[in-house]
PDB file of C-alpha atoms in Angstrom:
ATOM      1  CA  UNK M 250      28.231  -3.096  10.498  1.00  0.00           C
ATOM      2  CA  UNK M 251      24.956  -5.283  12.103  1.00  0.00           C
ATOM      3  CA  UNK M 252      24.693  -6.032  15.614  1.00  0.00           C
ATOM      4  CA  UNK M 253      23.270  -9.821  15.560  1.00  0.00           C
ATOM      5  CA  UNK M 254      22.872 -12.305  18.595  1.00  0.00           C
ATOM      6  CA  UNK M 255      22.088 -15.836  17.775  1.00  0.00           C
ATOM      7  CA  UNK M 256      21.182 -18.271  20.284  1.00  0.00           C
ATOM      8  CA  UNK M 257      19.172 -21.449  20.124  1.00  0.00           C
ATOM      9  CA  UNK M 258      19.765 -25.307  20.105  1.00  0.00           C
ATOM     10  CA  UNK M 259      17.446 -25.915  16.874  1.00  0.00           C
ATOM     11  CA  UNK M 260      18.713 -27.135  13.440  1.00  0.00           C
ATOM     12  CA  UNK M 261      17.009 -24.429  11.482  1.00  0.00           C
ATOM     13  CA  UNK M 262      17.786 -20.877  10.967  1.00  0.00           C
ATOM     14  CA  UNK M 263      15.103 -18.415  11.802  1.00  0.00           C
ATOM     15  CA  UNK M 264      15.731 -14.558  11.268  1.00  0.00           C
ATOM     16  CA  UNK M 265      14.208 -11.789  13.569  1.00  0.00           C
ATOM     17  CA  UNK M 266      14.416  -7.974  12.661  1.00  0.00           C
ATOM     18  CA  UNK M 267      12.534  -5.192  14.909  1.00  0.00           C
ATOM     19  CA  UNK M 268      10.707  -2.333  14.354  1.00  0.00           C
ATOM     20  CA  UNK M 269      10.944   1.437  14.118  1.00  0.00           C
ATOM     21  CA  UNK M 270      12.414   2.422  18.007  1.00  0.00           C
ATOM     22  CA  UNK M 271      13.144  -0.839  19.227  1.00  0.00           C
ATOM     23  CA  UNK M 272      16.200  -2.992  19.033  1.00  0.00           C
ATOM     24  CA  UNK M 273      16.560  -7.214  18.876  1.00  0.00           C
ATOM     25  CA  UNK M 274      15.689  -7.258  22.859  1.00  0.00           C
ATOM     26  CA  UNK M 275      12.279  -6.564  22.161  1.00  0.00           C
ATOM     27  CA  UNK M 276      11.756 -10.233  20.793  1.00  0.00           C
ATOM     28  CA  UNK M 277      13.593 -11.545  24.453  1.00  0.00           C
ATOM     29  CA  UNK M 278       9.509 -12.717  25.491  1.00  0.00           C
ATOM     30  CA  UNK M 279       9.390 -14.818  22.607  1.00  0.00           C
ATOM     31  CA  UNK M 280      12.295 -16.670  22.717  1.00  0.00           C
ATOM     32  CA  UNK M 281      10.979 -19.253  24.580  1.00  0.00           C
ATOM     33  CA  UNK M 282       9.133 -20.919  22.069  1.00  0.00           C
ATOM     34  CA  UNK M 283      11.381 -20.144  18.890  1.00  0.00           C
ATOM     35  CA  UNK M 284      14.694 -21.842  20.859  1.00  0.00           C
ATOM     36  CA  UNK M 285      14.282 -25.751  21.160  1.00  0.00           C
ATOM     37  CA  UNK M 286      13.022 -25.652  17.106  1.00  0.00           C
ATOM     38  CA  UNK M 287      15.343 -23.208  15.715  1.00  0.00           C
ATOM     39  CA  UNK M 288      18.810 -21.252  15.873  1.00  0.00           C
ATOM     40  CA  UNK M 289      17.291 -17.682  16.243  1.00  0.00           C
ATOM     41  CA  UNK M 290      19.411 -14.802  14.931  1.00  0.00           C
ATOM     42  CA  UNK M 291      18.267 -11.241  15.969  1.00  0.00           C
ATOM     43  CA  UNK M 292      18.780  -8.256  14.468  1.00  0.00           C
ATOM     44  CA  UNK M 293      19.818  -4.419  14.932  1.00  0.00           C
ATOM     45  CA  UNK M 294      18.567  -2.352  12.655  1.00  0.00           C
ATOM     46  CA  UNK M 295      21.076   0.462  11.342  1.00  0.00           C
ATOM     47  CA  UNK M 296      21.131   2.768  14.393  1.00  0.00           C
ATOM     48  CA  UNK M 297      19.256   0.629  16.459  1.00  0.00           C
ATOM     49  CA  UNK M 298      20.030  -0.989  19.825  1.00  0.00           C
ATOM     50  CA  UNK M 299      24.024  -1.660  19.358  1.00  0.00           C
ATOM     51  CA  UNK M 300      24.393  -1.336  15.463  1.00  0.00           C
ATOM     52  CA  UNK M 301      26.486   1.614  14.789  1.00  0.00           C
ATOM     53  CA  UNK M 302      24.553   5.070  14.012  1.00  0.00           C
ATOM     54  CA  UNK M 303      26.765   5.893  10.664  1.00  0.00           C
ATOM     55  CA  UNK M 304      24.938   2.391   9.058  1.00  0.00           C
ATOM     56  CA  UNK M 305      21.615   4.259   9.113  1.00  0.00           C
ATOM     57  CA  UNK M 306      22.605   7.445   6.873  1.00  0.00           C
ATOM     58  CA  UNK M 307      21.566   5.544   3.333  1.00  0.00           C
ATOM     59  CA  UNK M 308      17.975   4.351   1.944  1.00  0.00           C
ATOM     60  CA  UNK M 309      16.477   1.125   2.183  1.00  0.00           C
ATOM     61  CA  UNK M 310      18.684  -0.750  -0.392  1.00  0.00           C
ATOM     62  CA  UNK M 311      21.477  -0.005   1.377  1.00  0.00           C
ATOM     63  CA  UNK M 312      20.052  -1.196   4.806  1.00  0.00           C
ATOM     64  CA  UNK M 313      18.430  -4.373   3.476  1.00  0.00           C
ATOM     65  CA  UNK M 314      22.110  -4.904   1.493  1.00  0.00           C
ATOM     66  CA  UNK M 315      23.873  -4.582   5.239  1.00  0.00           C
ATOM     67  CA  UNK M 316      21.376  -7.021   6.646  1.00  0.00           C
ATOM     68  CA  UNK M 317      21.787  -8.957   4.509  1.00  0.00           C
ATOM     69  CA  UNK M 318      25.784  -9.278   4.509  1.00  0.00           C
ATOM     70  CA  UNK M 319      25.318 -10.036   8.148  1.00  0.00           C
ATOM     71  CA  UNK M 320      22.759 -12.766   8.158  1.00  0.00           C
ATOM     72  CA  UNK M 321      22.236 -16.494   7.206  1.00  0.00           C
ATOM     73  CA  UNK M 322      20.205 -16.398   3.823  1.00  0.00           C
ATOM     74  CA  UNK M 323      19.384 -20.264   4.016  1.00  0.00           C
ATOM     75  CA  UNK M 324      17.245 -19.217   6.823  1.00  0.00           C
ATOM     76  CA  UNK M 325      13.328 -18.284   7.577  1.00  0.00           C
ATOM     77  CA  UNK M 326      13.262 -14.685   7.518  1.00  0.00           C
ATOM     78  CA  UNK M 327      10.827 -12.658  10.129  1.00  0.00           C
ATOM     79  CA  UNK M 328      10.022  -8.252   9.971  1.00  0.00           C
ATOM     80  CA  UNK M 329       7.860  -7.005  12.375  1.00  0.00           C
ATOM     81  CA  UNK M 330       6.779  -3.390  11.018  1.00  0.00           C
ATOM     82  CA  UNK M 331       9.477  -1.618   9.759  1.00  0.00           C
ATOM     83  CA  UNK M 332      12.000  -4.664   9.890  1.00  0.00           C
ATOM     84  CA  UNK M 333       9.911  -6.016   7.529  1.00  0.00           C
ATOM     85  CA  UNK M 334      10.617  -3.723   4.538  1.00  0.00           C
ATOM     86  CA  UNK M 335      14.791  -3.940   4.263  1.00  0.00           C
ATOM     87  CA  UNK M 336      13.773  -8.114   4.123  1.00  0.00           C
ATOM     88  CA  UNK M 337      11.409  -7.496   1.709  1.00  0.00           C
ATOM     89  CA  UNK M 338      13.477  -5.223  -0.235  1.00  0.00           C
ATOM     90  CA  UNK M 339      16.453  -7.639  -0.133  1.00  0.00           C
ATOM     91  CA  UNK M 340      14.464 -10.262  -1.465  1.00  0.00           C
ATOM     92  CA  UNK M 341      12.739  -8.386  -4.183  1.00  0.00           C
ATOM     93  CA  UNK M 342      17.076  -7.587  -4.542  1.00  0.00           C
ATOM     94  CA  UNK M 343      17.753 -11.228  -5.450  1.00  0.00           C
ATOM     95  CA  UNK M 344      17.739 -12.855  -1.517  1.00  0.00           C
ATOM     96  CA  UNK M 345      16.659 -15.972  -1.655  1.00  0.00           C
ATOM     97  CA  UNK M 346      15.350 -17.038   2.399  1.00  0.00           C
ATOM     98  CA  UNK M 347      13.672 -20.225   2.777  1.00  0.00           C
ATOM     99  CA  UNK M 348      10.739 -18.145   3.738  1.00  0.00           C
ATOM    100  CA  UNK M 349       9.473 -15.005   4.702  1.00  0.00           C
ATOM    101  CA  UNK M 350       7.322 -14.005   7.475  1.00  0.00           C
ATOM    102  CA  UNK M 351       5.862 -10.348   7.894  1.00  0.00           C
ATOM    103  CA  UNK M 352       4.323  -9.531  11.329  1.00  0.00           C
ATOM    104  CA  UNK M 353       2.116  -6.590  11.255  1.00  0.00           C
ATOM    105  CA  UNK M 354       4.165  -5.150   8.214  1.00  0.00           C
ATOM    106  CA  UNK M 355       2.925  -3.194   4.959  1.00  0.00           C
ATOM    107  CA  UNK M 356       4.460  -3.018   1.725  1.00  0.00           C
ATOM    108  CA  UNK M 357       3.854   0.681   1.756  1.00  0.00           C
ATOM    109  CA  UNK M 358       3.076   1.879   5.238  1.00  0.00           C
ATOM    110  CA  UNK M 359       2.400   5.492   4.129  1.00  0.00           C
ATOM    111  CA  UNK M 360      -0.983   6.579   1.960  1.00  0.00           C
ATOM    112  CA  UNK M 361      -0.850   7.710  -1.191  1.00  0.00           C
ATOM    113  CA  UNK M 362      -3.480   8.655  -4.204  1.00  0.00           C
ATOM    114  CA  UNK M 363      -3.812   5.162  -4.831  1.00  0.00           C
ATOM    115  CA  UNK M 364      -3.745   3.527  -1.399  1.00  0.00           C
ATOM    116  CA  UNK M 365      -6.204   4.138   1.261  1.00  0.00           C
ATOM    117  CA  UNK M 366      -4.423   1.354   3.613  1.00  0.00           C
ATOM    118  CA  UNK M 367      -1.512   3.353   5.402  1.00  0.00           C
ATOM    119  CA  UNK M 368      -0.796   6.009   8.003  1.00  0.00           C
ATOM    120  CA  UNK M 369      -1.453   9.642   6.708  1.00  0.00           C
ATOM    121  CA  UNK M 370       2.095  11.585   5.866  1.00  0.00           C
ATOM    122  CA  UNK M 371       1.122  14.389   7.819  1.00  0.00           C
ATOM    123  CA  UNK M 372       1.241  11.975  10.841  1.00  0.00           C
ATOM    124  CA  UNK M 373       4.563  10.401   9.675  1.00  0.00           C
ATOM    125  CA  UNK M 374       6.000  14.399   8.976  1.00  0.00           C
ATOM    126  CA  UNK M 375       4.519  15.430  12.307  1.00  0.00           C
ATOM    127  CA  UNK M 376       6.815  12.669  14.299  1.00  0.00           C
ATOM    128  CA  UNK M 377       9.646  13.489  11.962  1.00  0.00           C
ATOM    129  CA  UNK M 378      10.083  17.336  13.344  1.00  0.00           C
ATOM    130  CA  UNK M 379       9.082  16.384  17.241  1.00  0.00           C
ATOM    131  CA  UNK M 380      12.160  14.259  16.882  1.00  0.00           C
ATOM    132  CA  UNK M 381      14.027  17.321  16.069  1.00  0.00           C
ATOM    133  CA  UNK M 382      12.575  18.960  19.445  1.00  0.00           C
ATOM    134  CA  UNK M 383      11.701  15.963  21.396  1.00  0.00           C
ATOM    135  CA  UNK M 384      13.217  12.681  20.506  1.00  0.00           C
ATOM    136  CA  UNK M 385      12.110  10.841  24.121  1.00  0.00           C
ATOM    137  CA  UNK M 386       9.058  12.403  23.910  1.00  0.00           C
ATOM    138  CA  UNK M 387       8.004  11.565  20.203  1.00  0.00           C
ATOM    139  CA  UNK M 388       9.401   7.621  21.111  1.00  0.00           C
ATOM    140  CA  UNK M 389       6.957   7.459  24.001  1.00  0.00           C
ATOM    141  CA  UNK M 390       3.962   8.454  22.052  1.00  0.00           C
ATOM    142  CA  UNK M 391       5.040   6.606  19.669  1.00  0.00           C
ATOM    143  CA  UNK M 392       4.467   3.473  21.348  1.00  0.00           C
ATOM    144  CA  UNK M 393       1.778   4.938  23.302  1.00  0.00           C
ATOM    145  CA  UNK M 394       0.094   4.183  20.060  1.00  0.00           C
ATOM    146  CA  UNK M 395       0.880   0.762  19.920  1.00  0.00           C
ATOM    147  CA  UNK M 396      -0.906  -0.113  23.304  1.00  0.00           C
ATOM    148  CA  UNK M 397      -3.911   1.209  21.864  1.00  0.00           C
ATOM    149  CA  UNK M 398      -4.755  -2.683  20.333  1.00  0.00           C
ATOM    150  CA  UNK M 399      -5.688  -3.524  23.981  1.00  0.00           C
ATOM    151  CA  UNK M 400      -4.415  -4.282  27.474  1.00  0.00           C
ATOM    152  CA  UNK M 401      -1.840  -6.851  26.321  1.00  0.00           C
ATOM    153  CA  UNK M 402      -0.148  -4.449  24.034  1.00  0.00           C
ATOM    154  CA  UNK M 403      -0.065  -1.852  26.791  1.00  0.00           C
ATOM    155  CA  UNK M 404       1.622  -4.806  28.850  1.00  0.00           C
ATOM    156  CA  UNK M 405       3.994  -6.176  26.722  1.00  0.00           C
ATOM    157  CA  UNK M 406       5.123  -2.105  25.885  1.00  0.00           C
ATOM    158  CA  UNK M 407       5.603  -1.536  29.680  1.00  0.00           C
ATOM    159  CA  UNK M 408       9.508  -2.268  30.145  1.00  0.00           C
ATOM    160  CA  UNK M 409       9.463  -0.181  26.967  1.00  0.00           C
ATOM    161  CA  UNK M 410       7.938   3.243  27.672  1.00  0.00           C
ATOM    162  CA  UNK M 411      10.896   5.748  27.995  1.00  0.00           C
ATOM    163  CA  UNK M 412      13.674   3.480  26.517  1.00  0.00           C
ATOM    164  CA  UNK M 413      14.976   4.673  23.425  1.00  0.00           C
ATOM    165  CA  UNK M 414      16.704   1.803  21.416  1.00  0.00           C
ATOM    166  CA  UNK M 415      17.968   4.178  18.922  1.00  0.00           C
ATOM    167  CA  UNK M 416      19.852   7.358  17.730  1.00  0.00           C
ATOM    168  CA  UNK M 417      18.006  10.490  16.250  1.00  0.00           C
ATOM    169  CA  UNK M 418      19.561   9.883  13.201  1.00  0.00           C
ATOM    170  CA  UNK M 419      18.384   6.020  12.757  1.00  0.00           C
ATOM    171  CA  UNK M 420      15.030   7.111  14.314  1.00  0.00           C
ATOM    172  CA  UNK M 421      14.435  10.012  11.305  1.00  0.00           C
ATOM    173  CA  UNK M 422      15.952   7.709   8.736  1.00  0.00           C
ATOM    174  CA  UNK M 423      13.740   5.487   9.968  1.00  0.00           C
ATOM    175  CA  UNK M 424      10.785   7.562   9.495  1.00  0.00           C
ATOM    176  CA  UNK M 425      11.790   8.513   6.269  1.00  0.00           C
ATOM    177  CA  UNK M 426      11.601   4.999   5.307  1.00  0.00           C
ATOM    178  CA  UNK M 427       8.338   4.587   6.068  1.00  0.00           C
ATOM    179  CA  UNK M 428       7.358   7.683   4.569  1.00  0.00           C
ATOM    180  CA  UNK M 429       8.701   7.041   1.218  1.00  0.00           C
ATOM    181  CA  UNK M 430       9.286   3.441   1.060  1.00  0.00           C
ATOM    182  CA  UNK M 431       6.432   1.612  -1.667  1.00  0.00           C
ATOM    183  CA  UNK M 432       7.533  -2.005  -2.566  1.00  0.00           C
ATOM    184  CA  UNK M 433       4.156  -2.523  -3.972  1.00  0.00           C
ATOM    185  CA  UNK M 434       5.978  -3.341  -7.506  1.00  0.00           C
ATOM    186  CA  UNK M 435       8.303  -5.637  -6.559  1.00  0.00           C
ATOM    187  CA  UNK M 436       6.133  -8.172  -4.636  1.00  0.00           C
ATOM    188  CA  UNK M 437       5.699 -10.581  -7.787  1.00  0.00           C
ATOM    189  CA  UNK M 438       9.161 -11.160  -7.521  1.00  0.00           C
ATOM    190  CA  UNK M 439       9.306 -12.395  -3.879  1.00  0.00           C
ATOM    191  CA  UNK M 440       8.603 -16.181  -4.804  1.00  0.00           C
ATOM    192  CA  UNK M 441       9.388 -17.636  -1.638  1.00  0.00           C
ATOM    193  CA  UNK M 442       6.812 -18.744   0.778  1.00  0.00           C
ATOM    194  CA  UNK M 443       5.367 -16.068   2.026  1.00  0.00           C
ATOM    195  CA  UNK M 444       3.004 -15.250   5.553  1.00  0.00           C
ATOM    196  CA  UNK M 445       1.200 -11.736   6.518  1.00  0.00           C
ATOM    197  CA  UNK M 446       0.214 -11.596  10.404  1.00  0.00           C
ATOM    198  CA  UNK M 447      -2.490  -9.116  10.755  1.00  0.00           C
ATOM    199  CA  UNK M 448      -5.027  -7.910  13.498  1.00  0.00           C
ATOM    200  CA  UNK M 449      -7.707  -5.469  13.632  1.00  0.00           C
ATOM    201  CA  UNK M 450      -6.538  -4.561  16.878  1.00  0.00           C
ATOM    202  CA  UNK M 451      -3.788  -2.876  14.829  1.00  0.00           C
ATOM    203  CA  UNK M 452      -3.919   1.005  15.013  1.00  0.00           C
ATOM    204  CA  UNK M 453      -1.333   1.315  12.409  1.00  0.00           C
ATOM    205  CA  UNK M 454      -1.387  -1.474   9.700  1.00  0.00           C
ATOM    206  CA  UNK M 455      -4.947  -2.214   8.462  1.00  0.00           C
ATOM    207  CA  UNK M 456      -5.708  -5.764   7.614  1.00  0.00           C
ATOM    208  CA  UNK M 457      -6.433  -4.868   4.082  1.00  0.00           C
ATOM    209  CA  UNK M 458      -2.377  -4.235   3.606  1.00  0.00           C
ATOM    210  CA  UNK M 459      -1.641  -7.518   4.378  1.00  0.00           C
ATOM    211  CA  UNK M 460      -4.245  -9.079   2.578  1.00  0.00           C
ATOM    212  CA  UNK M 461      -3.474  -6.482  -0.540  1.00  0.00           C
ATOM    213  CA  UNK M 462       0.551  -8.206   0.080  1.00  0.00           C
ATOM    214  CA  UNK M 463      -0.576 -11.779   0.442  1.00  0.00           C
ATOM    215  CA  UNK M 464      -2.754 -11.630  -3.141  1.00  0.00           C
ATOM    216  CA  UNK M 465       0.688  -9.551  -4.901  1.00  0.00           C
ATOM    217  CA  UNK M 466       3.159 -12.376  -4.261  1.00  0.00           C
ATOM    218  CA  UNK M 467       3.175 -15.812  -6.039  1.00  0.00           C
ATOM    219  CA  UNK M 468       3.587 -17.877  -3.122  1.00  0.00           C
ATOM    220  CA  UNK M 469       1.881 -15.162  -0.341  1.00  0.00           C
ATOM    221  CA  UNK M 470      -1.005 -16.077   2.336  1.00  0.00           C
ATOM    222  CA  UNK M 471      -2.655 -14.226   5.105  1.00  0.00           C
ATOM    223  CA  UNK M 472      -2.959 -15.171   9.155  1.00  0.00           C
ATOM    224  CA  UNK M 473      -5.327 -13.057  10.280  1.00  0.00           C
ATOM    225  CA  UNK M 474      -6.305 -12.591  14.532  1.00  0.00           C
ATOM    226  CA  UNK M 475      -9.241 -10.258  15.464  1.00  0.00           C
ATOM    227  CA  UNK M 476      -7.563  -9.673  18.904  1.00  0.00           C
ATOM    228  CA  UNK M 477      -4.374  -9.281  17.893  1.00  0.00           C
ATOM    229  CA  UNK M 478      -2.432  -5.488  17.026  1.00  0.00           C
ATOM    230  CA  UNK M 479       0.681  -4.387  16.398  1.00  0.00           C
ATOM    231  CA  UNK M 480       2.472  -7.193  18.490  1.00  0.00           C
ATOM    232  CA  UNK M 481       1.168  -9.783  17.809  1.00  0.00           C
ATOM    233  CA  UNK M 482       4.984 -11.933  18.689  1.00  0.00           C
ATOM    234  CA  UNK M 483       4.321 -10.043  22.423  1.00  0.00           C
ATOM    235  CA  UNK M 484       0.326 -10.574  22.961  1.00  0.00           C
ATOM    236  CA  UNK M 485      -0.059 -13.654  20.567  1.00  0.00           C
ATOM    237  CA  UNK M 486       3.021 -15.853  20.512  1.00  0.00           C
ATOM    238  CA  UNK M 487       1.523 -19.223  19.811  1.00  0.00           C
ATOM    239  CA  UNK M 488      -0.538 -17.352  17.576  1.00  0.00           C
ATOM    240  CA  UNK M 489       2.898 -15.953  15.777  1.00  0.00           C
ATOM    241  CA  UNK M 490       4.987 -19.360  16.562  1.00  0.00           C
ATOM    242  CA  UNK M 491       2.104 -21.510  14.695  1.00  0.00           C
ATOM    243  CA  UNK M 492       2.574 -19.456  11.663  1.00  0.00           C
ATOM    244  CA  UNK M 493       6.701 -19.893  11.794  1.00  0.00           C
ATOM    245  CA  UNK M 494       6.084 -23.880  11.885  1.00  0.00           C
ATOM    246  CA  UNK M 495       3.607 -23.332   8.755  1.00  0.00           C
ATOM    247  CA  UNK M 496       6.329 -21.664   6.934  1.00  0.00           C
ATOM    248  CA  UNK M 497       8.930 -24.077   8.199  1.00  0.00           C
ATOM    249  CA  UNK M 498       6.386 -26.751   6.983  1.00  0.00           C
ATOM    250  CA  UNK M 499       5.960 -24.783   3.187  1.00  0.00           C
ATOM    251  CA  UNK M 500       9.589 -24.378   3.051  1.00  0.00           C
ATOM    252  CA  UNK M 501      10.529 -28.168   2.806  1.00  0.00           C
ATOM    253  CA  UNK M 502       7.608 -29.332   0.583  1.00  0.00           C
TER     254      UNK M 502
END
């Protein structure tokens, strides 16, 4: 079972799914601009924010399979970070969204032999077992992290700093995810329109992910913001909301 909340007066369906710790309230700031235009449905990941913690006890095919079940598929789909990967994996599944956009998201966010562009496993391991001794405390540095992009971040993660949006178990499986999760493969399939926000105020996701993404998928593009980091929907929302009405715009041509 998904927690969604849909809201909005506009015709067309937009899709919102969170990141890693958070839950759907952390798009509330942007709402404002995405109402009048579209009917916004946001998302709980499994074990996030009210979405039961059993859902988050299988792998990503099994959370992109739930999201799926509990969203409209005729619909522009939007990941930031982690929620991008259980869209992208239920599109590379056979989804078929009017489009897909994929805010400060990787298709493999962890490095390996043959990719330079992700966060070292030791760091991901490391936040794994201080969950295990510290769950508050791993959460808060956590998204300490995150304000490192600049004073915006650090201001849009304020009402955020010791709120956790999630159970241990959702917040390892979680991490697990991104640990072991490469979709790399399975990009050429996604043939929908396709967007990749990215900022080099980013410390997680370099830009060269989402440019490596954008050149992998028939249909894929980069927007790219020198100021902007890892929330770029919180620091950047025009920024963000111009690159929905592109998509919207791709999607009916």
């Amino acid at each position: 079972m998904i927690f969604t909340r849909t809201e909005g007066q506009g015709s067309e369906p937009l899709v919102l799914v969170h990141g890693w710790g958070f839950d759907h309230t952390v798009f509330a700031p942007w709402l404002p601009a995405l109402t009048d235009r579209w009917r916004v449905t946001r998302v709980d990941l499994p074990g996030h924010g009210r979405s039961p913690a059993s859902g988050a006890a299988g792998g990503l095919t099994e959370w992109a399979a739930a999201i799926r079940r509990a969203i409209p598929e005729d619909a522009l789909w939007a990941g930031w970070s982690l929620g991008g990967l259980p869209l992208l994996q239920a599109v590379i599944d056979g989804a078929r969204p009017r489009a897909l956009l994929l805010l400060a998201a990787s298709p493999c966010f962890c490095q390996r032999p043959d990719w330079p562009h992700g966060v070292p496993a030791a760091d991901l391991d490391a936040m794994v077992h201080g969950l295990d001794a510290a769950p508050e405390a791993t959460v808060h540095r956590f998204r300490t992290l995150l304000g490192r992009g600049g004073v915006a971040d650090r201001r849009a993660l304020k009402p955020w700093r010791r709120r956790p949006s999630a159970s241990p178990g959702a917040l390892r499986a979680g991490l697990a995810l991104l640990r072991d999760t490469d979709l790399r493969a399975g990009l050429a399939r996604v043939d929908c329109p396709a967007c990749w926000l990215a900022g080099d105020g980013d410390p997680l996701i370099p830009r060269a992910a989402a440019a490596w993404g954008a050149r992998a998928m028939p249909r894929g593009e980069i927007a790219y913001h020198p100021r902007a980091g890892h929330l770029p929907f919180l620091t950047h929302p025009e920024w963000a909301t111009d690159a929905l009405q592109a998509l919207s715009r791709q999607s009916r041509s």
